[in-house]
Amino acid sequence: AQSVTQLGSHVSVSEGALVLLRCNYSSSVPPYLFWYVQYPNQGLQLLLKYTSAATLVKGINGFEAEFKKSETSFHLTKPSAHMSDAAEYFCAVSEDTDKLIFGTGTRLQVFP
Amino acid sequence: EAGVTQFPSHSVIEKGQTVTLRCDPISGHDNLYWYRRVMGKEIKFLLHFVKESKQDESGMPNNRFLAERTGGTYSTLKVQPAELEDSGVYFCASSRTVNTEAFFGQGTRLTVV
C-alpha cells in the first residue's frame, strides 16, 4: 500500500533562508509524486509533480523537489524563503496520477 | 475559466442532522474527486467519479455518506445522519483526464456539534 510521511508538522524559517520540507513515501510500484500548497482560505494548488522523467523537478514560485529512489524521498526546497510562502504544504503519492494519497501536511511559517 | 466551486464554504449542524455538500467541477472535466481532511490528519480520498459513474468509492467511510453526480456535471455529497467524527474539511477536485492535473476547490468546512 502506498503512504506518505511528512516529517515536521510545523517548520519556521527566516525570510531569505533555505526552505526544506521533508517527504518520504512508500510505494510498491514506481510512484507519481506531488507537492501541493494551500494558502489561507484557498484550495490546494499544485506546486510540482514527478512522473518518472527528470529526478529534479522545478515547480512554481521557485520551489523544486528531487526524487531519490534510494532514499524513497521527495523533499521540497526553495533557496530563499519569502513571506508569501507561508502556507501549508502537502506531499502526495499516486500509482497512476489518479487517486492521491496525502501526507499530514507541513505548515511553513516565515519570519521577517 | 471558473475553477472548482464548492458550496457551502462552512456548515455547522447538529449531530443527527443531514447535510449536503455540493461541488461544481471545471467545465469539461470528466473526473471528479472527493477528499476529506479531519483536523490534524491527512487529506483522505473518499471517491472518484468518471462522468456520472463511480469509478472508485473505496474511501467512503460508511453508508451514512452518499455521493451522486447526476448528468456528469456537479456532484453532491450527503451525510445522513451526521456524527461528530464527520467534522472536517471536504475537498472536491476535478481533472480533464486521469493523467492531467487535478484542480481543487476551496473546501467545505463541516462542523458537527
XYZ file of N, CA and C in Angstrom:
675
model
N 0.850 -1.193 0.000
C 0.000 0.000 0.000
C 0.886 1.245 0.000
N 0.364 2.258 -0.624
C 1.127 3.497 -0.695
C 0.896 4.336 0.545
N 1.923 5.083 0.921
C 1.794 6.008 2.044
C 2.817 7.123 1.901
N 2.579 8.188 2.637
C 3.463 9.352 2.619
C 3.696 9.799 4.055
N 4.932 10.108 4.372
C 5.274 10.640 5.685
C 5.922 12.002 5.516
N 5.342 12.985 6.150
C 5.940 14.317 6.152
C 6.493 14.564 7.554
N 7.790 14.741 7.627
C 8.439 14.969 8.915
C 8.339 16.436 9.289
N 7.754 16.695 10.446
C 7.602 18.071 10.898
C 6.274 18.652 10.485
N 5.371 18.797 11.430
C 4.074 19.400 11.116
C 4.201 20.915 10.999
N 5.236 21.486 11.619
C 5.486 22.918 11.538
C 6.968 23.161 11.262
N 7.225 24.064 10.340
C 8.586 24.481 10.030
C 8.616 26.006 10.012
N 9.601 26.574 10.694
C 9.745 28.029 10.733
C 11.102 28.409 10.163
N 11.102 29.405 9.304
C 12.350 29.902 8.726
C 12.303 31.425 8.698
N 13.452 32.018 8.597
C 13.542 33.460 8.420
C 13.448 33.791 6.940
N 12.945 34.959 6.659
C 12.876 35.411 5.264
C 14.287 35.396 4.686
N 14.409 34.814 3.485
C 15.717 34.709 2.845
C 16.451 33.417 3.122
N 15.984 32.656 4.105
C 16.641 31.390 4.451
C 16.152 30.265 3.553
N 16.907 29.168 3.581
C 16.538 27.981 2.813
C 15.281 27.341 3.396
N 14.392 26.921 2.506
C 13.218 26.158 2.917
C 13.455 24.696 2.552
N 13.265 23.810 3.524
C 13.368 22.369 3.287
C 12.204 21.679 3.978
N 11.321 21.113 3.183
C 10.186 20.372 3.716
C 10.356 18.920 3.294
N 10.295 18.028 4.277
C 10.654 16.638 4.027
C 9.433 15.768 3.711
N 9.657 14.857 2.789
C 8.613 13.914 2.411
C 9.264 12.581 2.066
N 8.793 11.530 2.713
C 9.200 10.173 2.361
C 7.961 9.389 1.966
N 8.130 8.519 1.021
C 6.976 7.791 0.504
C 7.222 6.287 0.557
N 6.143 5.570 0.447
C 6.201 4.126 0.319
C 5.299 3.738 -0.836
N 5.851 2.960 -1.767
C 5.054 2.549 -2.916
C 5.611 1.262 -3.486
N 4.729 0.379 -3.868
C 5.155 -0.907 -4.426
C 5.409 -0.821 -5.922
N 5.027 0.283 -6.516
C 5.252 0.488 -7.939
C 5.918 1.846 -8.112
N 6.544 2.075 -9.264
C 7.113 3.418 -9.487
C 6.041 4.471 -9.272
N 6.309 5.383 -8.379
C 5.248 6.315 -7.990
C 5.212 7.591 -8.819
N 4.055 8.220 -8.781
C 3.949 9.616 -9.159
C 3.920 10.400 -7.837
N 4.667 11.481 -7.785
C 4.774 12.243 -6.535
C 4.426 13.701 -6.783
N 3.797 14.296 -5.794
C 3.272 15.653 -5.934
C 3.560 16.460 -4.667
N 3.680 17.754 -4.863
C 3.604 18.698 -3.752
C 2.493 19.689 -4.061
N 1.606 19.852 -3.076
C 0.532 20.837 -3.158
C 0.733 21.863 -2.066
N 0.227 23.067 -2.313
C 0.267 24.128 -1.311
C -1.141 24.655 -1.087
N -1.430 24.963 0.164
C -2.717 25.587 0.488
C -2.455 26.890 1.214
N -2.744 27.985 0.543
C -2.654 29.294 1.173
C -3.930 29.526 1.981
N -3.889 30.412 2.960
C -5.064 30.649 3.798
C -6.313 30.951 2.971
N -7.388 30.260 3.309
C -8.693 30.474 2.685
C -8.714 30.164 1.184
N -7.813 29.313 0.764
C -7.800 28.907 -0.638
C -7.792 27.385 -0.750
N -7.989 26.912 -1.962
C -7.921 25.479 -2.208
C -6.489 25.021 -2.377
N -6.325 23.719 -2.579
C -4.994 23.165 -2.815
C -4.533 23.520 -4.224
N -3.277 23.897 -4.323
C -2.705 24.279 -5.616
C -1.475 23.415 -5.875
N -1.386 22.876 -7.071
C -0.247 22.038 -7.409
C 1.013 22.882 -7.539
N 2.048 22.507 -6.780
C 3.356 23.166 -6.861
C 4.217 22.513 -7.936
N 4.271 21.188 -7.877
C 5.089 20.444 -8.826
C 4.720 18.964 -8.735
N 5.169 18.220 -9.761
C 4.914 16.785 -9.756
C 6.061 16.036 -10.431
N 6.286 14.830 -9.962
C 7.275 13.926 -10.548
C 6.537 12.767 -11.196
N 6.833 12.564 -12.495
C 6.144 11.479 -13.213
C 7.141 10.641 -13.996
N 8.279 10.356 -13.407
C 9.324 9.462 -13.915
C 10.169 10.062 -15.034
N 10.130 11.343 -15.197
C 11.035 11.997 -16.150
C 12.275 12.428 -15.341
N 12.659 13.675 -15.386
C 13.817 14.155 -14.648
C 13.605 14.012 -13.147
N 14.661 13.634 -12.428
C 14.522 13.436 -10.985
C 14.454 14.754 -10.228
N 14.986 15.818 -10.812
C 14.868 17.132 -10.197
C 13.729 17.863 -10.886
N 12.727 18.169 -10.108
C 11.519 18.765 -10.667
C 11.413 20.213 -10.207
N 11.213 21.093 -11.138
C 11.040 22.509 -10.800
C 9.559 22.857 -10.853
N 9.141 23.615 -9.846
C 7.740 23.986 -9.785
C 7.554 25.488 -9.826
N 6.384 25.894 -9.367
C 6.086 27.321 -9.368
C 6.687 28.004 -8.156
N 6.800 29.320 -8.237
C 7.252 30.145 -7.111
C 8.655 29.791 -6.612
N 9.494 29.255 -7.472
C 10.882 28.987 -7.102
C 11.112 27.695 -6.336
N 10.089 26.891 -6.160
C 10.236 25.623 -5.459
C 10.734 24.529 -6.397
N 11.439 23.578 -5.819
C 11.838 22.404 -6.562
C 11.909 21.217 -5.609
N 11.880 20.019 -6.181
C 11.954 18.803 -5.377
C 12.765 17.775 -6.145
N 13.484 16.948 -5.406
C 14.312 15.927 -6.026
C 13.822 14.546 -5.624
N 13.566 13.718 -6.617
C 13.169 12.339 -6.379
C 14.423 11.502 -6.156
N 14.498 10.871 -4.971
C 15.624 9.989 -4.658
C 15.079 8.611 -4.338
N 15.181 7.733 -5.305
C 14.608 6.403 -5.135
C 15.281 5.643 -4.002
N 16.599 5.766 -3.894
C 17.336 5.020 -2.870
C 16.926 5.422 -1.462
N 16.469 6.663 -1.320
C 16.059 7.157 -0.008
C 14.535 7.226 0.111
N 13.841 6.842 -0.923
C 12.371 6.973 -1.004
C 11.926 8.342 -0.503
N 12.587 9.365 -1.027
C 12.287 10.722 -0.574
C 11.936 11.629 -1.749
N 11.241 12.683 -1.422
C 10.847 13.700 -2.417
C 10.749 15.024 -1.664
N 11.852 15.482 -1.143
C 11.872 16.697 -0.322
C 11.701 17.953 -1.176
N 11.002 18.903 -0.614
C 10.722 20.173 -1.288
C 11.686 21.241 -0.784
N 12.285 22.001 -1.689
C 13.213 23.044 -1.283
C 12.952 24.339 -2.033
N 13.406 25.416 -1.391
C 13.424 26.722 -2.030
C 14.620 27.461 -1.439
N 15.493 28.006 -2.277
C 16.731 28.587 -1.762
C 16.518 29.755 -0.796
N 15.505 30.560 -1.060
C 15.325 31.774 -0.277
C 13.841 31.991 -0.002
N 13.468 31.876 1.257
C 12.053 31.987 1.628
C 11.562 33.426 1.522
N 10.314 33.539 1.126
C 9.649 34.842 1.069
C 8.449 34.784 1.997
N 8.072 35.940 2.497
C 6.926 35.989 3.413
C 5.689 35.358 2.798
N 5.536 35.508 1.493
C 4.351 34.978 0.814
C 4.349 33.446 0.707
N 5.443 32.813 1.110
C 5.495 31.344 1.082
C 4.804 30.711 2.292
N 4.426 31.530 3.246
C 3.763 30.997 4.428
C 2.450 30.335 4.020
N 2.346 29.048 4.300
C 1.193 28.263 3.860
C 1.357 26.853 4.419
N 0.403 25.990 4.065
C 0.532 24.585 4.424
C 0.868 23.794 3.166
N 1.815 22.898 3.283
C 2.322 22.150 2.138
C 2.041 20.662 2.332
N 1.561 20.049 1.265
C 1.192 18.642 1.320
C 1.954 17.860 0.260
N 2.553 16.769 0.682
C 3.167 15.828 -0.238
C 2.149 14.729 -0.531
N 2.130 14.228 -1.763
C 1.172 13.186 -2.119
C 1.805 12.202 -3.085
N 1.309 10.980 -3.052
C 1.784 9.924 -3.942
C 0.596 9.310 -4.657
N 0.850 8.815 -5.852
C -0.205 8.164 -6.608
C 0.418 7.094 -7.488
N -0.341 6.034 -7.728
C 0.154 4.985 -8.624
C 0.023 5.389 -10.075
N -0.983 6.200 -10.381
C -1.269 6.467 -11.789
C -1.761 7.881 -12.028
N -1.396 8.795 -11.163
C -1.841 10.201 -11.183
C -3.345 10.319 -10.997
N -3.947 9.237 -10.517
C -5.380 9.267 -10.295
C -5.651 9.602 -8.832
N -6.035 8.650 -8.045
C -6.281 8.872 -6.620
C -4.982 9.267 -5.933
N -5.051 10.324 -5.109
C -3.884 10.825 -4.402
C -3.895 10.364 -2.958
N -2.716 9.951 -2.461
C -2.528 9.630 -1.052
C -1.672 10.744 -0.462
N -2.229 11.474 0.487
C -1.565 12.649 1.025
C -0.849 12.360 2.331
N 0.158 13.186 2.611
C 0.742 13.234 3.931
C -0.075 14.138 4.830
N 0.374 14.295 6.064
C -0.393 15.064 7.043
C -0.185 16.563 6.929
N 0.733 16.983 6.060
C 0.921 18.412 5.839
C 1.990 19.018 6.732
N 2.630 20.051 6.223
C 3.611 20.824 6.980
C 3.268 22.296 6.841
N 3.083 22.930 7.998
C 2.768 24.361 7.974
C 4.070 25.141 8.031
N 4.288 25.971 7.037
C 5.508 26.772 6.943
C 5.240 28.187 7.433
N 6.032 28.613 8.393
C 5.982 29.996 8.856
C 7.267 30.683 8.410
N 7.133 31.925 7.958
C 8.288 32.701 7.534
C 8.328 33.971 8.365
N 9.450 34.156 9.061
C 9.607 35.324 9.926
C 10.462 36.376 9.235
N 10.117 37.643 9.449
C 10.895 38.729 8.813
C 12.289 38.848 9.423
N -11.733 31.212 -17.016
C -12.394 29.925 -16.746
C -12.580 29.778 -15.238
N -13.800 29.435 -14.820
C -14.066 29.275 -13.407
C -13.372 28.022 -12.912
N -12.942 28.091 -11.645
C -12.312 26.929 -11.030
C -13.341 26.005 -10.429
N -12.879 25.091 -9.614
C -13.769 24.182 -8.904
C -14.447 24.963 -7.780
N -15.757 24.871 -7.726
C -16.506 25.655 -6.750
C -17.230 24.728 -5.797
N -17.143 25.025 -4.521
C -17.805 24.207 -3.519
C -18.749 25.065 -2.672
N -19.898 24.481 -2.374
C -20.897 25.139 -1.546
C -21.361 24.192 -0.439
N -21.653 24.641 0.752
C -21.268 25.965 1.250
C -19.785 25.973 1.622
N -19.275 27.102 2.017
C -17.885 27.151 2.465
C -17.775 26.649 3.904
N -18.817 26.893 4.674
C -18.866 26.422 6.060
C -20.268 25.894 6.342
N -20.324 24.884 7.206
C -21.617 24.376 7.645
C -21.477 23.863 9.074
N -22.376 24.323 9.924
C -22.413 23.837 11.298
C -23.774 23.188 11.513
N -23.774 21.916 11.846
C -25.031 21.202 12.046
C -24.957 20.397 13.328
N -26.127 19.996 13.800
C -26.184 19.183 14.999
C -26.075 17.706 14.634
N -25.550 16.960 15.545
C -25.477 15.512 15.391
C -26.861 14.970 15.074
N -26.914 14.110 14.076
C -28.183 13.521 13.682
C -28.857 14.218 12.510
N -28.409 15.431 12.216
C -28.995 16.144 11.088
C -28.360 15.674 9.780
N -28.924 16.178 8.705
C -28.433 15.847 7.360
C -27.784 17.076 6.745
N -26.707 16.846 6.036
C -26.046 17.947 5.338
C -25.697 17.483 3.929
N -25.832 18.398 2.992
C -25.476 18.101 1.598
C -24.455 19.113 1.119
N -23.336 18.605 0.685
C -22.266 19.437 0.142
C -22.319 19.352 -1.383
N -21.995 20.463 -2.015
C -22.056 20.475 -3.475
C -20.706 20.866 -4.050
N -20.402 20.284 -5.182
C -19.171 20.596 -5.908
C -19.492 20.811 -7.380
N -19.066 21.948 -7.895
C -19.164 22.221 -9.331
C -17.768 22.136 -9.919
N -17.498 21.129 -10.725
C -16.152 20.991 -11.288
C -15.919 21.993 -12.409
N -14.711 22.027 -12.883
C -14.399 22.845 -14.052
C -15.125 22.242 -15.254
N -15.714 23.097 -16.057
C -16.474 22.639 -17.209
C -15.606 21.760 -18.121
N -16.146 20.621 -18.504
C -15.412 19.721 -19.388
C -14.563 18.695 -18.680
N -14.484 18.785 -17.365
C -13.705 17.807 -16.598
C -14.586 16.602 -16.280
N -14.187 15.453 -16.836
C -14.960 14.237 -16.611
C -14.709 13.626 -15.233
N -13.517 13.872 -14.696
C -13.136 13.252 -13.427
C -13.421 14.189 -12.264
N -14.068 13.656 -11.279
C -14.395 14.435 -10.082
C -14.068 13.594 -8.864
N -13.372 14.199 -7.909
C -12.913 13.501 -6.710
C -13.427 14.219 -5.474
N -13.716 13.429 -4.439
C -13.975 13.968 -3.111
C -12.893 13.478 -2.161
N -12.411 14.411 -1.337
C -11.446 14.109 -0.296
C -11.939 14.728 1.011
N -11.397 14.251 2.114
C -11.745 14.817 3.407
C -10.504 14.930 4.278
N -10.436 16.043 5.031
C -9.369 16.185 5.996
C -9.980 16.388 7.368
N -9.799 15.395 8.210
C -10.173 15.534 9.606
C -9.064 16.320 10.286
N -9.422 17.160 11.230
C -8.459 18.103 11.827
C -7.175 17.413 12.276
N -6.064 17.970 11.813
C -4.765 17.477 12.237
C -4.289 16.234 11.533
N -5.108 15.706 10.643
C -4.733 14.464 9.973
C -4.554 14.702 8.478
N -4.268 13.624 7.779
C -4.007 13.760 6.353
C -5.304 13.917 5.580
N -5.167 14.435 4.383
C -6.292 14.529 3.462
C -6.516 13.130 2.898
N -7.738 12.625 3.051
C -8.019 11.251 2.625
C -8.992 11.203 1.463
N -8.703 10.346 0.533
C -9.556 10.117 -0.619
C -10.873 9.487 -0.188
N -11.965 9.985 -0.748
C -13.277 9.399 -0.497
C -13.767 8.622 -1.713
N -13.916 9.335 -2.849
C -14.344 8.635 -4.049
C -14.042 9.410 -5.311
N -14.203 8.715 -6.432
C -13.855 9.239 -7.738
C -14.975 8.932 -8.722
N -15.459 9.976 -9.380
C -16.433 9.827 -10.471
C -15.728 10.007 -11.807
N -16.132 9.207 -12.764
C -15.839 9.494 -14.158
C -17.187 9.749 -14.811
N -17.373 10.973 -15.204
C -18.709 11.437 -15.641
C -19.685 11.105 -14.517
N -20.755 10.380 -14.811
C -21.733 10.136 -13.752
C -21.511 8.827 -13.005
N -20.475 8.078 -13.402
C -20.251 6.765 -12.809
C -19.216 6.816 -11.692
N -19.462 6.049 -10.656
C -18.497 5.938 -9.569
C -17.382 4.977 -9.990
N -16.198 5.526 -10.148
C -15.051 4.726 -10.565
C -14.413 4.000 -9.392
N -14.395 4.705 -8.257
C -13.724 4.166 -7.067
C -14.350 4.832 -5.859
N -14.994 4.058 -5.019
C -15.570 4.629 -3.794
C -15.007 3.943 -2.565
N -13.780 3.470 -2.701
C -13.153 2.713 -1.629
C -12.884 3.532 -0.373
N -12.889 4.857 -0.474
C -12.594 5.694 0.680
C -13.805 6.174 1.448
N -14.986 5.827 0.983
C -16.188 6.280 1.682
C -16.235 5.611 3.056
N -16.422 6.406 4.118
C -16.299 5.864 5.474
C -17.370 4.834 5.828
N -18.597 5.092 5.448
C -19.695 4.185 5.812
C -20.938 4.555 5.013
N -22.014 3.866 5.264
C -23.208 4.083 4.443
C -24.002 5.323 4.837
N -23.476 6.115 5.751
C -24.122 7.404 6.022
C -23.724 8.442 4.978
N -22.767 8.117 4.166
C -22.281 9.023 3.132
C -22.796 8.563 1.774
N -23.397 9.508 1.042
C -23.915 9.189 -0.283
C -23.473 10.264 -1.258
N -22.763 9.871 -2.296
C -22.309 10.809 -3.316
C -23.035 10.529 -4.615
N -23.383 11.621 -5.294
C -24.052 11.499 -6.583
C -23.467 12.500 -7.563
N -23.601 12.158 -8.810
C -23.176 13.076 -9.862
C -24.097 12.855 -11.069
N -25.310 13.223 -10.887
C -26.319 13.051 -11.924
C -25.991 13.896 -13.142
N -26.018 13.279 -14.302
C -25.739 14.014 -15.538
C -24.269 14.284 -15.762
N -23.441 13.848 -14.855
C -21.999 14.020 -15.040
C -21.503 15.437 -14.909
N -22.304 16.293 -14.273
C -21.838 17.681 -14.085
C -21.455 17.888 -12.635
N -22.312 18.574 -11.868
C -21.955 18.826 -10.477
C -22.173 17.562 -9.649
N -21.603 17.549 -8.469
C -21.727 16.403 -7.575
C -22.199 16.874 -6.211
N -22.918 16.006 -5.534
C -23.303 16.265 -4.158
C -22.799 15.141 -3.271
N -22.499 15.501 -2.046
C -22.098 14.533 -1.026
C -23.000 14.764 0.179
N -23.834 13.773 0.453
C -24.788 13.886 1.538
C -24.327 13.047 2.714
N -24.440 13.625 3.893
C -24.131 12.892 5.123
C -25.417 12.831 5.938
N -25.878 11.589 6.195
C -27.161 11.411 6.857
C -27.193 10.098 7.632
N -27.351 10.130 8.944
C -27.274 11.300 9.817
C -25.826 11.628 10.161
N -25.561 12.895 10.371
C -24.190 13.307 10.675
C -23.803 12.913 12.102
N -22.533 12.545 12.254
C -21.962 12.219 13.552
C -20.804 13.187 13.829
N -20.405 13.247 15.088
C -19.345 14.192 15.477
C -18.068 13.971 14.671
N -17.741 12.691 14.432
C -16.481 12.378 13.753
C -16.484 12.726 12.272
N -17.639 13.186 11.777
C -17.699 13.601 10.368
C -17.165 15.016 10.177
N -16.908 15.704 11.256
C -16.378 17.065 11.168
C -15.034 17.057 10.439
N -14.832 18.080 9.621
C -13.590 18.181 8.876
C -13.778 19.086 7.678
N -12.775 19.131 6.838
C -12.859 19.903 5.602
C -12.993 18.925 4.444
N -14.016 19.124 3.651
C -14.286 18.266 2.498
C -13.847 18.999 1.239
N -12.928 18.377 0.526
C -12.404 18.964 -0.711
C -12.956 18.219 -1.916
N -13.184 18.967 -2.947
C -13.547 18.408 -4.234
C -12.456 18.784 -5.233
N -12.177 17.909 -6.156
C -11.197 18.186 -7.204
C -11.715 17.648 -8.519
N -11.261 18.238 -9.607
C -11.655 17.727 -10.918
C -10.462 17.752 -11.866
N -10.505 16.863 -12.834
C -9.465 16.834 -13.862
C -10.095 16.422 -15.183
N -9.445 16.832 -16.261
C -9.986 16.512 -17.588
C -9.861 15.013 -17.867
N -8.668 14.491 -17.610
C -8.443 13.046 -17.719
C -7.671 12.610 -16.481
N -7.494 11.308 -16.314
C -6.812 10.831 -15.106
C -5.332 11.153 -15.134
N -4.765 11.486 -16.242
C -3.338 11.774 -16.302
C -3.043 13.263 -16.343
N -4.020 14.069 -16.092
C -3.810 15.509 -16.074
C -4.030 16.054 -14.665
N -3.594 17.275 -14.476
C -3.629 17.876 -13.147
C -5.042 17.945 -12.602
N -5.165 17.624 -11.333
C -6.443 17.778 -10.641
C -6.475 19.144 -9.971
N -7.537 19.877 -10.180
C -7.717 21.200 -9.592
C -8.680 21.083 -8.409
N -8.274 21.684 -7.307
C -9.046 21.555 -6.078
C -9.897 22.791 -5.817
N -11.038 22.560 -5.193
C -11.851 23.649 -4.684
C -11.330 24.110 -3.325
N -11.994 25.132 -2.789
C -11.549 25.708 -1.521
C -11.943 24.855 -0.328
N -12.835 23.926 -0.558
C -13.254 23.057 0.527
C -14.483 23.567 1.255
N -15.182 22.636 1.883
C -16.307 22.938 2.773
C -15.910 22.480 4.168
N -15.929 23.432 5.090
C -15.618 23.075 6.476
C -16.915 22.677 7.169
N -17.007 21.409 7.530
C -18.194 20.886 8.202
C -17.888 20.689 9.679
N -18.754 21.257 10.503
C -18.633 21.080 11.940
C -19.924 20.457 12.450
N -19.804 19.311 13.079
C -20.961 18.632 13.663
C -20.863 18.792 15.179
N -21.919 19.366 15.756
C -21.887 19.636 17.209
C -22.949 18.837 17.941
